[in-house]
Short mmCIF file of C-alpha atoms in Angstrom, two decimals:
data_model
loop_
_atom_site.label_atom_id
_atom_site.label_comp_id
_atom_site.label_asym_id
_atom_site.label_seq_id
_atom_site.Cartn_x
_atom_site.Cartn_y
_atom_site.Cartn_z
CA MET A 978 0.02 0.03 -0.12
CA LYS A 979 1.26 3.45 -1.00
CA ILE A 980 0.37 6.23 1.33
CA LEU A 981 0.69 9.95 0.87
CA LEU A 982 1.61 11.47 4.37
CA MET A 983 0.78 15.25 4.91
CA GLU A 984 2.65 16.04 7.93
CA ASP A 985 3.79 19.34 9.45
CA GLU A 986 7.09 18.10 10.98
CA SER A 987 7.76 21.35 12.93
CA LYS A 988 4.69 20.55 14.87
CA SER A 989 4.54 16.75 15.02
CA ASN A 990 8.39 16.00 15.06
CA GLY A 991 7.99 13.65 12.12
CA THR A 992 6.33 10.89 14.06
CA MET A 993 4.30 9.19 11.34
CA PHE A 994 6.88 8.49 8.59
CA PRO A 995 8.89 6.02 10.54
CA LEU A 996 5.99 4.57 12.24
CA LEU A 997 4.45 3.61 8.66
CA LYS A 998 7.76 2.60 7.15
CA LYS A 999 8.00 0.17 10.22
CA HIS A 1000 4.80 -1.35 9.32
CA GLY A 1001 5.80 -1.84 5.69
CA TYR A 1002 4.04 1.00 4.00
CA ALA A 1003 5.54 2.84 0.93
CA VAL A 1004 5.44 6.34 1.92
CA ASP A 1005 5.54 9.69 0.16
CA THR A 1006 5.72 12.79 2.18
CA ALA A 1007 4.45 16.53 1.83
CA GLY A 1008 4.99 19.13 4.35
CA ASP A 1009 2.66 21.72 3.10
CA GLU A 1010 -0.41 22.06 0.92
CA GLU A 1011 1.22 23.22 -2.27
CA ALA A 1012 3.58 20.03 -2.17
CA GLY A 1013 0.59 17.79 -1.19
CA VAL A 1014 -1.71 18.94 -4.11
CA GLU A 1015 1.19 18.37 -6.53
CA MET A 1016 1.96 14.83 -5.22
CA ALA A 1017 -1.71 13.92 -5.10
CA THR A 1018 -2.32 14.93 -8.68
CA THR A 1019 0.76 13.61 -10.34
CA GLN A 1020 1.02 10.17 -8.49
CA VAL A 1021 -1.10 7.20 -7.65
CA HIS A 1022 -1.54 6.43 -3.80
CA ASP A 1023 -3.88 4.20 -1.99
CA ILE A 1024 -4.48 6.47 1.03
CA ILE A 1025 -3.87 10.07 2.04
CA LEU A 1026 -2.80 10.53 5.46
CA LEU A 1027 -3.36 14.14 6.65
CA TYR A 1028 -1.75 14.71 9.91
CA ARG A 1029 -1.82 18.30 11.12
CA SER A 1030 -1.99 20.25 14.21
CA PHE A 1031 -4.71 22.91 14.54
CA PRO A 1032 -5.74 25.31 13.65
CA CYS A 1033 -6.28 23.28 10.35
CA SER A 1034 -7.19 25.79 7.69
CA ASN A 1035 -4.38 24.64 5.46
CA SER A 1036 -5.64 21.12 5.99
CA ILE A 1037 -9.07 22.05 5.08
CA SER A 1038 -8.00 23.84 2.10
CA PHE A 1039 -5.82 20.89 0.83
CA LEU A 1040 -9.01 18.70 1.06
CA LYS A 1041 -11.15 20.86 -0.84
CA LYS A 1042 -8.53 21.45 -3.44
CA ILE A 1043 -8.04 17.74 -4.21
CA ARG A 1044 -11.63 16.83 -4.16
CA SER A 1045 -12.30 19.78 -6.64
CA LEU A 1046 -9.79 18.18 -8.91
CA ARG A 1047 -11.67 14.89 -8.43
CA ILE A 1048 -8.88 13.12 -6.67
CA ASN A 1049 -10.99 10.43 -4.89
CA THR A 1050 -8.10 8.82 -2.88
CA PRO A 1051 -9.36 8.01 0.49
CA VAL A 1052 -8.20 10.45 3.09
CA LEU A 1053 -7.82 9.82 6.86
CA PHE A 1054 -7.54 12.90 8.91
CA LEU A 1055 -5.62 12.71 12.03
CA LEU A 1056 -6.55 15.26 14.70
CA GLU A 1057 -4.67 16.74 17.53
CA LYS A 1058 -7.83 17.16 19.71
CA SER A 1059 -10.80 15.31 19.99
CA MET A 1060 -13.36 17.95 19.27
CA PRO A 1061 -16.61 17.41 17.18
CA LYS A 1062 -16.22 20.90 15.07
CA TYR A 1063 -13.07 19.66 13.93
CA ARG A 1064 -14.27 16.39 12.88
CA ILE A 1065 -17.38 17.68 11.16
CA GLU A 1066 -15.12 20.29 9.41
CA ALA A 1067 -12.65 17.52 8.14
CA LEU A 1068 -15.56 15.15 7.01
CA ASP A 1069 -17.36 18.07 5.34
CA ALA A 1070 -14.35 18.94 3.49
CA GLY A 1071 -13.76 15.60 2.02
CA ALA A 1072 -12.11 13.55 4.56
CA ASP A 1073 -13.33 9.73 4.57
CA ASP A 1074 -12.35 9.02 8.25
CA SER A 1075 -10.91 10.85 11.32
CA LEU A 1076 -8.84 9.70 14.40
CA ALA A 1077 -7.93 11.97 17.42
CA LYS A 1078 -4.83 11.64 19.56
CA PRO A 1079 -4.11 9.84 21.58
CA PHE A 1080 -4.78 6.74 19.72
CA PHE A 1081 -3.12 3.21 19.43
CA THR A 1082 -1.09 2.16 16.56
CA GLY A 1083 -3.31 -1.08 16.15
CA GLU A 1084 -6.47 1.31 15.45
CA LEU A 1085 -4.48 3.39 13.00
CA LEU A 1086 -3.30 0.51 11.00
CA ALA A 1087 -7.03 -1.23 11.11
CA ARG A 1088 -8.47 2.26 9.84
CA LEU A 1089 -5.94 2.30 7.01
CA ARG A 1090 -6.95 -1.30 6.09
CA ALA A 1091 -10.47 -0.43 6.11
CA LEU A 1092 -10.02 2.51 3.87
CA SER A 1093 -8.08 0.42 1.55
CA ARG A 1094 -10.87 -2.12 1.16
CA ARG A 1095 -13.39 0.72 0.72
CA LYS A 1096 -11.32 2.09 -2.14
CA ASN A 1097 -11.53 -1.11 -3.79
CA LYS A 1098 -15.36 -1.66 -3.34
CA ASP A 1099 -16.03 -1.55 -7.03
CA PHE A 1100 -13.84 -4.71 -7.33
CA VAL A 1101 -15.84 -8.03 -7.53
CA GLY A 1102 -13.48 -11.28 -7.27
CA ASP A 1103 -10.85 -10.92 -9.69
CA ASN A 1104 -12.83 -8.34 -12.02
CA ILE A 1105 -12.76 -4.65 -12.01
CA CYS A 1106 -15.61 -2.35 -12.89
CA ALA A 1107 -15.26 1.25 -14.11
CA ALA A 1108 -16.25 3.57 -16.82
CA GLY A 1109 -18.75 1.19 -18.28
CA LEU A 1110 -16.06 -1.58 -18.50
CA THR A 1111 -15.56 -4.84 -16.65
CA LEU A 1112 -11.98 -6.02 -17.08
CA HIS A 1113 -10.97 -9.67 -16.32
CA PRO A 1114 -7.30 -9.36 -15.70
CA LEU A 1115 -6.68 -13.14 -15.43
CA LYS A 1116 -8.30 -13.79 -18.67
CA GLY A 1117 -6.99 -10.61 -20.60
CA LYS A 1118 -10.35 -9.63 -21.72
CA VAL A 1119 -12.70 -6.57 -21.07
CA ILE A 1120 -16.39 -6.60 -21.53
CA LYS A 1121 -17.99 -3.38 -22.83
CA GLY A 1122 -21.80 -3.55 -23.27
CA ASN A 1123 -22.30 -7.03 -24.93
CA GLN A 1124 -18.72 -6.95 -26.60
CA SER A 1125 -16.04 -9.16 -25.36
CA ILE A 1126 -12.53 -7.57 -26.40
CA HIS A 1127 -9.27 -9.42 -25.85
CA LEU A 1128 -6.16 -7.50 -24.82
CA THR A 1129 -2.59 -8.43 -24.83
CA MET A 1130 -0.61 -8.55 -21.38
CA LYS A 1131 0.57 -4.97 -21.47
CA GLU A 1132 -2.86 -3.67 -22.72
CA SER A 1133 -4.47 -5.49 -19.83
CA LEU A 1134 -2.07 -4.13 -17.14
CA LEU A 1135 -2.39 -0.49 -18.47
CA LEU A 1136 -5.99 -0.74 -18.61
CA GLU A 1137 -6.16 -2.44 -15.08
CA MET A 1138 -4.19 0.72 -13.65
CA LEU A 1139 -6.20 3.07 -15.37
CA MET A 1140 -9.43 1.50 -14.03
CA ARG A 1141 -8.20 0.86 -10.42
CA ASN A 1142 -7.46 4.56 -10.40
CA PHE A 1143 -10.14 5.75 -12.50
CA GLY A 1144 -10.75 9.63 -12.39
CA GLN A 1145 -7.10 10.09 -11.14
CA VAL A 1146 -4.19 11.05 -13.24
CA ILE A 1147 -1.31 8.52 -13.70
CA THR A 1148 1.97 9.92 -14.64
CA LYS A 1149 3.80 8.24 -17.47
CA GLU A 1150 6.74 7.57 -15.08
CA ARG A 1151 4.20 5.71 -12.77
CA ILE A 1152 2.98 3.55 -15.66
CA MET A 1153 6.46 2.65 -16.51
CA GLU A 1154 7.29 1.49 -13.28
CA LYS A 1155 4.31 -0.69 -12.72
CA VAL A 1156 3.78 -1.84 -16.44
CA TRP A 1157 7.22 -2.08 -17.84
CA SER A 1158 9.30 -2.01 -14.57
CA TYR A 1159 11.58 0.63 -15.73
CA ASN A 1160 12.86 -1.73 -18.41
CA SER A 1161 15.83 0.20 -19.94
CA GLU A 1162 15.11 -1.36 -23.48
CA THR A 1163 11.60 0.21 -23.36
CA ASN A 1164 11.16 3.59 -24.34
CA ILE A 1165 8.80 6.01 -22.62
CA ALA A 1166 6.87 6.67 -25.90
CA ASN A 1167 5.60 3.10 -26.09
CA ILE A 1168 2.85 4.30 -23.25
CA ASP A 1169 1.48 6.65 -26.00
CA LEU A 1170 1.34 3.72 -28.67
CA TYR A 1171 -0.42 1.40 -26.00
CA ILE A 1172 -2.76 4.07 -25.17
CA HIS A 1173 -3.65 4.45 -28.73
CA TYR A 1174 -4.13 0.49 -29.10
CA LEU A 1175 -6.55 0.58 -26.15
CA ARG A 1176 -8.64 3.48 -27.51
CA LYS A 1177 -8.79 1.71 -30.71
CA LYS A 1178 -9.80 -1.68 -29.26
CA LEU A 1179 -12.37 0.00 -26.82
CA ASN A 1180 -13.45 2.53 -29.54
CA SER A 1181 -13.63 4.63 -26.61
CA SER A 1182 -12.66 8.49 -25.85
CA ASN A 1183 -12.72 7.83 -21.73
CA ILE A 1184 -9.13 7.37 -21.77
CA LYS A 1185 -8.02 11.14 -21.27
CA THR A 1186 -4.50 12.86 -21.83
CA VAL A 1187 -3.05 15.43 -19.52
CA ARG A 1188 -0.42 16.88 -21.66
CA GLY A 1189 3.32 16.31 -20.47
CA VAL A 1190 1.91 14.37 -17.44
CA GLY A 1191 -0.13 11.30 -18.10
CA TYR A 1192 -3.28 9.99 -18.49
CA PHE A 1193 -6.54 9.28 -16.72
CA LEU A 1194 -9.60 7.06 -17.03
CA GLN A 1195 -13.00 9.46 -17.32
CA GLU A 1196 -15.44 8.50 -14.78
CA ASP A 1197 -18.62 7.09 -16.08
CA THR A 1198 -21.62 4.96 -14.98
CA CYS A 1199 -20.69 1.31 -14.48
CA ILE A 1200 -22.91 -1.05 -16.35
#
C-alpha cells in the first residue's frame, strides 16, 4: 500500500513516517499544501494520511482542493484534539475518516486497512468495473456492453491501472514503473502507443490525456 503523508514536521516531530515504514508501507511525504496537491495530482496513492496540528485551515484547504480536482483517494484525517467541530469540518471538506490523539497504533493501522478496502469496493472477485467496462485481468479480456474484447498482457496491465485509479491522473513515470518495471530497453513513448491501442480496441474516448503529465480514465456509469 502506498500512502501520501501530509505531515507538519515542525509540529509533529515527524512521528508518522517512521511508524508507517516500520509496518511496511511505501510513503511519500509532503510538508505543505502546495507540495501535497502536486503529489496527489501527479502520483497514484492508495490513501492520503493528513496529519496536522490545529488550527487546520491549510488542511481543510488541501482537502477541498484535491476533491475539486476529482482526486478520490481515501483520506484519513488525524486530529490533534478530539473536538466534534474539527471532525465535522474535516468530513465536510472531503475526509473519509478521522482519528483523534491519543490513539493506539493498532487502531490506526486497522483504519488504513478499512479505507483500502473501501477504495476497492468496485472490485468483484478478480474483476474490475469502471467507466462502463468490466475487466477480467486474469483472462486478458474486457467487457463493454455486449462486446468481449481481448487484450495483450501490456494492454491489460495498462487498462487495469487506469481502472483501479479511475478519475485520477497517472503519470507516465508511474505507468513505466508498474507496467514495464523501468525496463531500460523500453522507451517511454511506448506508453502513448499502447494508449492508442486501447482507445482503438475499446472504441472509446474515456481515456484522457493530460499533456506532459500522463493519462486518466474518465468516470462514467458502470454497467
